[in-house]
Amino acid sequence: EYIRSYYYNRLELTRFSSSVGKYVGFTEYGVKNAAAWNSDPSELSAMKAQKEGYCLNHIPVYYSSMLTKS
């Protein structure tokens, strides 16, 4: 799962979660940002591409290193 969170003063404002597939806001300002970002298809596709580009390429490396240390 790919999660990207946005914080200000230790308060989580907005989060993108690949399992949900969209941004979720936790404050009034975060909800407004999430609504704007969710209405932009290029923003959502960019976040989904981040999951494929980062998670799918790095998981086998981390997984194999964890198995060799246990």
mmCIF file of C-alpha atoms in Angstrom, residues 1-69:
data_model
loop_
_atom_site.group_PDB
_atom_site.id
_atom_site.type_symbol
_atom_site.label_atom_id
_atom_site.label_comp_id
_atom_site.label_asym_id
_atom_site.label_seq_id
_atom_site.Cartn_x
_atom_site.Cartn_y
_atom_site.Cartn_z
ATOM 1 C CA GLU A 1 0.000 0.000 0.000
ATOM 2 C CA TYR A 2 1.282 3.436 -0.914
ATOM 3 C CA ILE A 3 0.400 6.259 1.495
ATOM 4 C CA ARG A 4 1.354 9.897 1.091
ATOM 5 C CA SER A 5 0.380 12.201 3.946
ATOM 6 C CA TYR A 6 0.526 15.970 4.245
ATOM 7 C CA TYR A 7 1.100 17.466 7.701
ATOM 8 C CA TYR A 8 1.221 20.956 9.179
ATOM 9 C CA ASN A 9 2.186 21.550 12.834
ATOM 10 C CA ARG A 10 2.076 17.778 13.484
ATOM 11 C CA LEU A 11 -1.555 17.632 12.309
ATOM 12 C CA GLU A 12 -2.376 15.404 9.366
ATOM 13 C CA LEU A 13 -4.319 17.440 6.822
ATOM 14 C CA THR A 14 -4.671 15.126 3.824
ATOM 15 C CA ARG A 15 -3.676 11.590 2.864
ATOM 16 C CA PHE A 16 -3.550 9.667 -0.391
ATOM 17 C CA SER A 17 -3.969 5.946 0.099
ATOM 18 C CA SER A 18 -3.556 3.535 -2.773
ATOM 19 C CA SER A 19 -6.046 1.118 -1.221
ATOM 20 C CA VAL A 20 -8.732 3.839 -1.290
ATOM 21 C CA GLY A 21 -7.489 5.267 -4.593
ATOM 22 C CA LYS A 22 -8.093 8.893 -3.718
ATOM 23 C CA TYR A 23 -7.207 11.664 -1.288
ATOM 24 C CA VAL A 24 -8.951 11.896 2.076
ATOM 25 C CA GLY A 25 -9.030 15.086 4.138
ATOM 26 C CA PHE A 26 -8.949 15.175 7.939
ATOM 27 C CA THR A 27 -9.383 18.897 8.570
ATOM 28 C CA GLU A 28 -11.508 21.557 6.895
ATOM 29 C CA TYR A 29 -8.516 22.709 4.854
ATOM 30 C CA GLY A 30 -7.536 19.108 4.093
ATOM 31 C CA VAL A 31 -11.026 18.253 2.863
ATOM 32 C CA LYS A 32 -10.922 21.205 0.450
ATOM 33 C CA ASN A 33 -7.512 20.127 -0.867
ATOM 34 C CA ALA A 34 -8.632 16.509 -1.175
ATOM 35 C CA ALA A 35 -11.718 17.543 -3.160
ATOM 36 C CA ALA A 36 -9.604 19.635 -5.534
ATOM 37 C CA TRP A 37 -6.991 16.901 -6.017
ATOM 38 C CA ASN A 38 -9.610 14.167 -6.440
ATOM 39 C CA SER A 39 -11.303 16.147 -9.211
ATOM 40 C CA ASP A 40 -8.042 16.195 -11.220
ATOM 41 C CA PRO A 41 -7.595 12.853 -13.040
ATOM 42 C CA SER A 42 -3.940 13.574 -13.793
ATOM 43 C CA GLU A 43 -3.189 14.011 -10.069
ATOM 44 C CA LEU A 44 -4.810 10.674 -9.219
ATOM 45 C CA SER A 45 -3.026 8.869 -12.036
ATOM 46 C CA ALA A 46 0.285 10.409 -10.914
ATOM 47 C CA MET A 47 -0.212 9.061 -7.382
ATOM 48 C CA LYS A 48 -1.137 5.627 -8.711
ATOM 49 C CA ALA A 49 2.009 5.707 -10.852
ATOM 50 C CA GLN A 50 4.031 6.551 -7.731
ATOM 51 C CA LYS A 51 2.847 3.289 -6.191
ATOM 52 C CA GLU A 52 3.918 1.314 -9.223
ATOM 53 C CA GLY A 53 7.193 3.175 -9.590
ATOM 54 C CA TYR A 54 8.224 3.054 -5.955
ATOM 55 C CA CYS A 55 6.524 0.166 -4.190
ATOM 56 C CA LEU A 56 6.600 -2.485 -6.876
ATOM 57 C CA ASN A 57 10.286 -1.885 -7.605
ATOM 58 C CA HIS A 58 11.468 -1.783 -3.987
ATOM 59 C CA ILE A 59 9.349 -4.429 -2.266
ATOM 60 C CA PRO A 60 11.307 -7.447 -3.620
ATOM 61 C CA VAL A 61 14.599 -5.881 -2.481
ATOM 62 C CA TYR A 62 13.355 -5.141 1.046
ATOM 63 C CA TYR A 63 11.593 -8.479 1.304
ATOM 64 C CA SER A 64 14.659 -10.484 0.324
ATOM 65 C CA SER A 65 16.912 -8.526 2.715
ATOM 66 C CA MET A 66 14.493 -9.166 5.582
ATOM 67 C CA LEU A 67 14.454 -12.895 4.853
ATOM 68 C CA THR A 68 18.240 -13.161 4.868
ATOM 69 C CA LYS A 69 18.492 -11.461 8.296
#
